[in-house]
Amino acid sequence: MNPGPTISNTFGVTTIATFIAICLFGVVLAQAYQYFETFHDDRRVLKLLVATICLLELGHSIGLVYDVYILNIVLHQQTTRIITFKGGAIATAFGGLITLLVQTFFAIRAFRMLPNPWRLIGPFCIFLSGARFIGSIYLAYKAFISYSLTRYGRENKWLVAALLTVGAAIDLIIATSMIYFLSRQRGHLLNRSTRVIDRLIIWTVRSGLMTSLTALTMLIVFRIAPRTSYWSAIYICLGKLYSNTIISTLNGRQQLRNSISSTTAIDLSTKFTSRRPNSGWSRRSPTSPVFKPIAIEMNTTTDVVFDGVSGTPSITKYPPPSYQPPTPTSAKNNFSV
């Protein structure tokens, strides 16, 4: 059954979604502040990317707040005039650009990490993301000139469904390929490096599956109830999820570096003594070999090379140092009390 538009499933849902989106915008700003405070030496392209996303999120939030004002003040209790306003069109355009930047970021990461020929997944996903962005701009234009949300959804139903499907497919392709590659590498590393791989897999799942599942949920809701604002409410928050995903990934590099730095020390000491009976002290034989106490420090070093764009490390393994037993030396009158 296709429910019709009411105040609760149009004005109310849009207002609640906007409040949630504004809260997510606050999280974006907090993470951006942490990024600029922590990563002073990052490449300019990364700093410019984070700053651009923050500005786009600001414009996206302004458009959403403007729509809430129109829905709740100008069109108070006028369900017959449910329309998509100029603020919604601006939010749609900014959201499409944010999605393009984030998906391009993760596609470049996949291109740099995956081996041939799987690395071609990166350029393929960039192409799909660019096509999706063009479709988003067209939807923004249609929203700008539309006066009815119901008519807007009916006329552009196929395009909305296509864009949501493509966006979810891009996220799933990138996430699945990265998880497969990292899982293959996991079996060839030491235990400590394996924990690093596990952390990277968790990040990949969090960054890719969260946005793709949100897009799929929005697609299902759009198919079930296209005349309501439930699907647009999910779309309002989708762009904020993309922004939080990429900035949290950049900030997580510091935690990854801290988990990699580790040192394991092993102290070995061997004493050969000959204790005389009924004596409180012992004496080594003058002709017996003397082994000096030694301490072996086992350092597991993992070089993390950040490519400046992907924010994902490539891991170089170093085997532990080989142990060489000490050469015995003769000593005379060596006493141990």
CSV table of C-alpha atoms in Angstrom, one decimal:
chain,number,residue,atom,x,y,z
A,1,MET,CA,0.0,0.0,0.0
A,2,ASN,CA,1.3,3.4,-1.0
A,3,PRO,CA,0.6,5.9,1.8
A,4,GLY,CA,-0.4,9.4,0.9
A,5,PRO,CA,1.2,12.6,2.1
A,6,THR,CA,0.4,13.9,5.5
A,7,ILE,CA,1.9,16.5,7.8
A,8,SER,CA,3.7,13.8,9.9
A,9,ASN,CA,5.2,11.9,6.9
A,10,THR,CA,6.2,15.1,5.1
A,11,PHE,CA,6.8,18.2,7.2
A,12,GLY,CA,7.5,16.3,10.4
A,13,VAL,CA,9.9,13.8,8.9
A,14,THR,CA,11.8,16.4,7.0
A,15,THR,CA,12.2,18.6,10.1
A,16,ILE,CA,13.5,15.7,12.2
A,17,ALA,CA,15.9,14.6,9.5
A,18,THR,CA,17.2,18.2,9.3
A,19,PHE,CA,17.9,18.3,13.0
A,20,ILE,CA,19.8,15.0,12.8
A,21,ALA,CA,21.8,16.3,9.8
A,22,ILE,CA,22.7,19.5,11.7
A,23,CYS,CA,24.0,17.3,14.5
A,24,LEU,CA,26.1,15.3,12.0
A,25,PHE,CA,27.4,18.6,10.6
A,26,GLY,CA,28.6,19.4,14.1
A,27,VAL,CA,30.4,16.1,14.2
A,28,VAL,CA,32.0,16.9,10.8
A,29,LEU,CA,33.3,20.2,12.2
A,30,ALA,CA,34.7,18.6,15.4
A,31,GLN,CA,36.5,15.9,13.3
A,32,ALA,CA,37.9,18.6,10.9
A,33,TYR,CA,39.2,20.6,13.9
A,34,GLN,CA,40.9,17.4,15.2
A,35,TYR,CA,42.4,16.8,11.8
A,36,PHE,CA,43.9,20.2,11.4
A,37,GLU,CA,45.3,20.1,15.0
A,38,THR,CA,46.9,16.7,14.5
A,39,PHE,CA,48.1,16.5,11.0
A,40,HIS,CA,50.1,19.6,10.4
A,41,ASP,CA,52.4,18.0,7.9
A,42,ASP,CA,49.8,16.5,5.7
A,43,ARG,CA,49.9,17.3,2.0
A,44,ARG,CA,48.0,20.3,0.8
A,45,VAL,CA,45.7,18.3,-1.3
A,46,LEU,CA,44.4,16.5,1.8
A,47,LYS,CA,44.0,19.8,3.8
A,48,LEU,CA,42.2,21.3,0.8
A,49,LEU,CA,39.9,18.3,0.6
A,50,VAL,CA,38.9,18.5,4.2
A,51,ALA,CA,38.3,22.3,4.0
A,52,THR,CA,36.3,21.9,0.8
A,53,ILE,CA,34.1,19.3,2.4
A,54,CYS,CA,33.4,21.5,5.4
A,55,LEU,CA,32.4,24.4,3.1
A,56,LEU,CA,30.1,22.2,1.1
A,57,GLU,CA,28.6,20.8,4.3
A,58,LEU,CA,27.9,24.4,5.4
A,59,GLY,CA,26.1,25.2,2.1
A,60,HIS,CA,24.2,21.8,2.4
A,61,SER,CA,23.1,22.7,5.9
A,62,ILE,CA,22.0,26.2,5.0
A,63,GLY,CA,19.8,24.8,2.2
A,64,LEU,CA,18.2,22.3,4.6
A,65,VAL,CA,17.5,24.9,7.3
A,66,TYR,CA,15.9,27.1,4.7
A,67,ASP,CA,13.6,24.3,3.6
A,68,VAL,CA,12.6,23.6,7.2
A,69,TYR,CA,11.7,27.3,7.6
A,70,ILE,CA,9.5,27.2,4.4
A,71,LEU,CA,7.8,23.9,5.4
A,72,ASN,CA,7.0,24.9,9.0
A,73,ILE,CA,6.5,28.7,8.8
A,74,VAL,CA,5.5,29.7,5.3
A,75,LEU,CA,3.5,26.5,4.4
A,76,HIS,CA,2.2,25.7,7.9
A,77,GLN,CA,-0.5,23.0,7.7
A,78,GLN,CA,-0.8,23.3,3.9
A,79,THR,CA,-0.2,19.7,2.8
A,80,THR,CA,-1.6,20.4,-0.7
A,81,ARG,CA,1.4,22.6,-1.4
A,82,ILE,CA,4.2,20.1,-0.7
A,83,ILE,CA,7.0,21.3,-2.9
A,84,THR,CA,10.7,21.0,-3.3
A,85,PHE,CA,12.2,24.4,-2.7
A,86,LYS,CA,15.3,26.2,-3.8
A,87,GLY,CA,17.1,25.1,-0.6
A,88,GLY,CA,16.5,21.5,-1.4
A,89,ALA,CA,17.9,22.0,-4.9
A,90,ILE,CA,21.1,23.5,-3.4
A,91,ALA,CA,21.4,20.7,-0.9
A,92,THR,CA,21.0,18.1,-3.6
A,93,ALA,CA,23.8,19.7,-5.7
A,94,PHE,CA,26.2,20.0,-2.7
A,95,GLY,CA,25.4,16.5,-1.5
A,96,GLY,CA,26.2,15.1,-5.0
A,97,LEU,CA,29.6,16.9,-5.0
A,98,ILE,CA,30.4,15.7,-1.5
A,99,THR,CA,29.6,12.1,-2.6
A,100,LEU,CA,31.8,12.5,-5.7
A,101,LEU,CA,34.8,13.7,-3.6
A,102,VAL,CA,34.5,11.0,-1.0
A,103,GLN,CA,34.0,8.2,-3.5
A,104,THR,CA,36.9,9.5,-5.6
A,105,PHE,CA,39.1,9.5,-2.5
A,106,PHE,CA,38.4,5.8,-1.7
A,107,ALA,CA,38.7,4.8,-5.4
A,108,ILE,CA,42.2,6.3,-5.6
A,109,ARG,CA,43.1,4.4,-2.4
A,110,ALA,CA,41.9,1.2,-4.1
A,111,PHE,CA,43.8,2.0,-7.3
A,112,ARG,CA,47.1,2.5,-5.3
A,113,MET,CA,46.7,-0.6,-3.1
A,114,LEU,CA,45.2,-3.3,-5.3
A,115,PRO,CA,47.5,-5.2,-7.7
A,116,ASN,CA,46.9,-5.5,-11.5
A,117,PRO,CA,44.4,-5.9,-13.0
A,118,TRP,CA,42.2,-5.4,-9.9
A,119,ARG,CA,43.5,-1.8,-9.5
A,120,LEU,CA,41.4,-0.8,-12.5
A,121,ILE,CA,38.4,-1.0,-10.1
A,122,GLY,CA,39.5,2.5,-9.0
A,123,PRO,CA,39.2,4.3,-12.3
A,124,PHE,CA,36.0,2.4,-13.1
A,125,CYS,CA,34.4,3.6,-9.8
A,126,ILE,CA,35.6,7.2,-10.4
A,127,PHE,CA,33.8,7.1,-13.8
A,128,LEU,CA,30.6,5.8,-12.2
A,129,SER,CA,30.8,8.4,-9.5
A,130,GLY,CA,31.3,11.2,-12.1
A,131,ALA,CA,28.2,9.9,-13.9
A,132,ARG,CA,26.3,9.9,-10.7
A,133,PHE,CA,27.3,13.5,-10.0
A,134,ILE,CA,26.0,14.6,-13.4
A,135,GLY,CA,22.7,12.9,-12.5
A,136,SER,CA,22.6,14.7,-9.2
A,137,ILE,CA,23.1,18.1,-10.9
A,138,TYR,CA,20.2,17.3,-13.2
A,139,LEU,CA,18.0,16.3,-10.2
A,140,ALA,CA,19.0,19.5,-8.5
A,141,TYR,CA,17.9,21.5,-11.5
A,142,LYS,CA,14.6,19.6,-11.7
A,143,ALA,CA,14.0,20.3,-8.0
A,144,PHE,CA,14.8,24.0,-8.5
A,145,ILE,CA,11.9,24.4,-11.0
A,146,SER,CA,9.5,21.9,-9.4
A,147,TYR,CA,6.5,22.9,-7.4
A,148,SER,CA,5.3,19.5,-6.2
A,149,LEU,CA,7.3,16.9,-4.4
A,150,THR,CA,4.9,14.1,-5.5
A,151,ARG,CA,5.2,15.1,-9.1
A,152,TYR,CA,9.0,15.5,-8.8
A,153,GLY,CA,9.3,11.9,-7.4
A,154,ARG,CA,7.0,10.5,-10.1
A,155,GLU,CA,8.7,12.2,-13.0
A,156,ASN,CA,12.3,11.4,-11.8
A,157,LYS,CA,11.6,8.0,-10.2
A,158,TRP,CA,13.8,6.1,-12.5
A,159,LEU,CA,16.7,8.5,-12.2
A,160,VAL,CA,16.5,8.7,-8.4
A,161,ALA,CA,16.5,4.9,-8.2
A,162,ALA,CA,19.4,4.7,-10.7
A,163,LEU,CA,21.6,7.1,-8.7
A,164,LEU,CA,20.9,5.4,-5.4
A,165,THR,CA,21.8,2.0,-7.0
A,166,VAL,CA,25.0,3.3,-8.6
A,167,GLY,CA,26.1,5.0,-5.4
A,168,ALA,CA,25.5,1.9,-3.3
A,169,ALA,CA,27.3,-0.3,-5.9
A,170,ILE,CA,30.4,2.0,-5.9
A,171,ASP,CA,30.7,1.8,-2.1
A,172,LEU,CA,30.2,-2.0,-2.1
A,173,ILE,CA,32.7,-2.6,-5.0
A,174,ILE,CA,35.4,-0.5,-3.3
A,175,ALA,CA,34.8,-2.0,0.2
A,176,THR,CA,34.6,-5.6,-1.1
A,177,SER,CA,37.8,-5.4,-3.2
A,178,MET,CA,39.7,-3.8,-0.3
A,179,ILE,CA,38.5,-6.4,2.2
A,180,TYR,CA,39.5,-9.2,-0.2
A,181,PHE,CA,43.0,-7.8,-0.8
A,182,LEU,CA,43.7,-7.1,2.9
A,183,SER,CA,42.4,-10.6,3.8
A,184,ARG,CA,44.9,-12.1,1.3
A,185,GLN,CA,47.7,-10.1,2.8
A,186,ARG,CA,46.8,-11.1,6.3
A,187,GLY,CA,48.1,-14.6,6.0
A,188,HIS,CA,51.6,-13.5,5.0
A,189,LEU,CA,52.4,-11.1,7.9
A,190,LEU,CA,53.5,-11.5,11.5
A,191,ASN,CA,51.1,-11.5,14.4
A,192,ARG,CA,51.6,-7.8,15.2
A,193,SER,CA,51.2,-6.8,11.6
A,194,THR,CA,48.1,-9.0,11.4
A,195,ARG,CA,46.4,-6.8,14.0
A,196,VAL,CA,47.1,-3.8,11.8
A,197,ILE,CA,45.5,-5.5,8.9
A,198,ASP,CA,42.5,-6.4,11.0
A,199,ARG,CA,42.1,-2.7,12.0
A,200,LEU,CA,42.3,-1.7,8.3
A,201,ILE,CA,39.5,-4.2,7.5
A,202,ILE,CA,37.3,-2.8,10.2
A,203,TRP,CA,37.9,0.7,8.8
A,204,THR,CA,37.0,-0.5,5.3
A,205,VAL,CA,33.8,-2.1,6.5
A,206,ARG,CA,32.8,1.0,8.5
A,207,SER,CA,33.5,3.4,5.6
A,208,GLY,CA,32.0,1.4,2.8
A,209,LEU,CA,29.1,-0.6,4.1
A,210,MET,CA,27.6,2.1,6.2
A,211,THR,CA,27.0,4.5,3.3
A,212,SER,CA,26.0,1.7,0.9
A,213,LEU,CA,23.4,0.2,3.4
A,214,THR,CA,22.0,3.7,3.9
A,215,ALA,CA,21.6,4.2,0.2
A,216,LEU,CA,20.0,0.8,-0.2
A,217,THR,CA,17.6,1.6,2.6
A,218,MET,CA,16.7,4.9,0.9
A,219,LEU,CA,16.0,3.0,-2.3
A,220,ILE,CA,13.7,0.6,-0.6
A,221,VAL,CA,11.8,3.3,1.1
A,222,PHE,CA,11.5,5.3,-2.1
A,223,ARG,CA,10.0,2.2,-3.8
A,224,ILE,CA,7.5,1.6,-1.0
A,225,ALA,CA,6.4,5.2,-0.2
A,226,PRO,CA,7.4,7.6,-3.0
A,227,ARG,CA,4.7,10.1,-2.1
A,228,THR,CA,6.1,10.7,1.4
A,229,SER,CA,9.3,12.4,2.6
A,230,TYR,CA,10.8,9.3,4.2
A,231,TRP,CA,13.2,8.7,1.4
A,232,SER,CA,14.2,12.4,1.2
A,233,ALA,CA,14.8,12.4,4.9
A,234,ILE,CA,17.3,9.6,4.5
A,235,TYR,CA,19.0,11.4,1.7
A,236,ILE,CA,19.3,14.5,3.9
A,237,CYS,CA,21.6,12.6,6.2
A,238,LEU,CA,23.5,10.6,3.5
A,239,GLY,CA,25.9,13.4,2.6
A,240,LYS,CA,26.8,14.0,6.2
A,241,LEU,CA,27.6,10.3,6.6
A,242,TYR,CA,30.0,10.5,3.6
A,243,SER,CA,31.8,13.5,5.1
A,244,ASN,CA,32.1,11.9,8.5
A,245,THR,CA,33.4,8.8,6.9
A,246,ILE,CA,36.3,10.4,5.1
A,247,ILE,CA,37.5,12.7,7.9
A,248,SER,CA,37.3,9.9,10.5
A,249,THR,CA,39.4,7.8,8.2
A,250,LEU,CA,42.1,10.5,8.0
A,251,ASN,CA,42.0,11.0,11.7
A,252,GLY,CA,42.3,7.3,12.4
A,253,ARG,CA,45.8,7.2,10.9
A,254,GLN,CA,47.3,8.5,14.2
A,255,GLN,CA,45.7,5.6,16.1
A,256,LEU,CA,47.1,3.2,13.5
A,257,ARG,CA,50.6,4.6,13.8
A,258,ASN,CA,50.5,4.3,17.6
A,259,SER,CA,49.3,0.6,17.4
A,260,ILE,CA,52.2,-0.2,15.0
A,261,SER,CA,55.0,1.2,17.2
A,262,SER,CA,56.0,-1.7,19.5
A,263,THR,CA,59.1,-3.2,20.9
A,264,THR,CA,59.5,-6.6,22.5
A,265,ALA,CA,62.6,-7.2,24.6
A,266,ILE,CA,63.9,-10.5,25.7
A,267,ASP,CA,66.6,-10.8,28.4
A,268,LEU,CA,68.7,-14.0,28.4
A,269,SER,CA,71.4,-14.6,31.0
A,270,THR,CA,73.3,-17.9,31.6
A,271,LYS,CA,75.6,-18.6,34.5
A,272,PHE,CA,77.7,-21.7,34.9
A,273,THR,CA,78.9,-22.0,38.5
A,274,SER,CA,80.5,-24.7,40.6
A,275,ARG,CA,79.4,-24.4,44.2
A,276,ARG,CA,81.7,-25.9,46.8
A,277,PRO,CA,79.9,-28.0,49.4
A,278,ASN,CA,79.2,-26.3,52.8
A,279,SER,CA,80.3,-22.9,51.4
A,280,GLY,CA,78.5,-19.7,51.3
A,281,TRP,CA,80.2,-18.7,48.0
A,282,SER,CA,80.8,-20.3,44.7
A,283,ARG,CA,83.7,-20.2,42.3
A,284,ARG,CA,84.0,-20.9,38.7
A,285,SER,CA,86.7,-23.3,37.5
A,286,PRO,CA,89.7,-21.3,36.2
A,287,THR,CA,89.6,-23.3,33.0
A,288,SER,CA,85.9,-23.4,32.4
A,289,PRO,CA,84.4,-21.2,29.8
A,290,VAL,CA,82.8,-18.0,30.9
A,291,PHE,CA,79.5,-16.9,29.3
A,292,LYS,CA,78.9,-13.2,29.8
A,293,PRO,CA,75.3,-12.3,30.6
A,294,ILE,CA,73.6,-11.0,27.4
A,295,ALA,CA,70.4,-9.2,26.6
A,296,ILE,CA,68.8,-9.6,23.2
A,297,GLU,CA,66.3,-7.0,22.2
A,298,MET,CA,63.8,-8.1,19.5
A,299,ASN,CA,62.5,-5.2,17.6
A,300,THR,CA,59.6,-5.7,15.2
A,301,THR,CA,59.6,-2.7,12.9
A,302,THR,CA,56.8,-2.0,10.5
A,303,ASP,CA,57.3,0.9,8.0
A,304,VAL,CA,54.0,2.7,7.3
A,305,VAL,CA,54.1,4.7,4.1
A,306,PHE,CA,51.2,7.1,3.6
A,307,ASP,CA,50.7,8.0,0.0
A,308,GLY,CA,49.3,11.4,0.9
A,309,VAL,CA,46.0,10.7,-0.8
A,310,SER,CA,44.6,7.4,0.3
A,311,GLY,CA,45.5,7.7,3.9
A,312,THR,CA,46.0,3.9,4.0
A,313,PRO,CA,49.4,2.4,4.7
A,314,SER,CA,51.4,-0.1,2.8
A,315,ILE,CA,53.2,-2.5,5.1
A,316,THR,CA,56.8,-3.5,4.7
A,317,LYS,CA,57.9,-6.6,6.7
A,318,TYR,CA,61.3,-7.0,8.3
A,319,PRO,CA,62.4,-10.4,9.7
A,320,PRO,CA,63.5,-10.5,13.3
A,321,PRO,CA,67.3,-10.5,13.9
A,322,SER,CA,69.0,-13.8,14.0
A,323,TYR,CA,70.5,-14.9,17.3
A,324,GLN,CA,74.3,-15.7,17.3
A,325,PRO,CA,75.5,-17.5,20.4
A,326,PRO,CA,78.5,-15.8,22.2
A,327,THR,CA,82.0,-17.2,21.8
A,328,PRO,CA,83.3,-18.5,25.1
A,329,THR,CA,86.4,-16.9,26.4
A,330,SER,CA,88.7,-18.3,29.1
A,331,ALA,CA,89.1,-16.4,32.3
A,332,LYS,CA,91.1,-16.9,35.5
A,333,ASN,CA,90.0,-16.2,39.0
A,334,ASN,CA,86.5,-15.2,38.2
A,335,PHE,CA,84.5,-15.3,41.3
A,336,SER,CA,80.7,-14.9,41.7
A,337,VAL,CA,79.5,-14.1,45.2
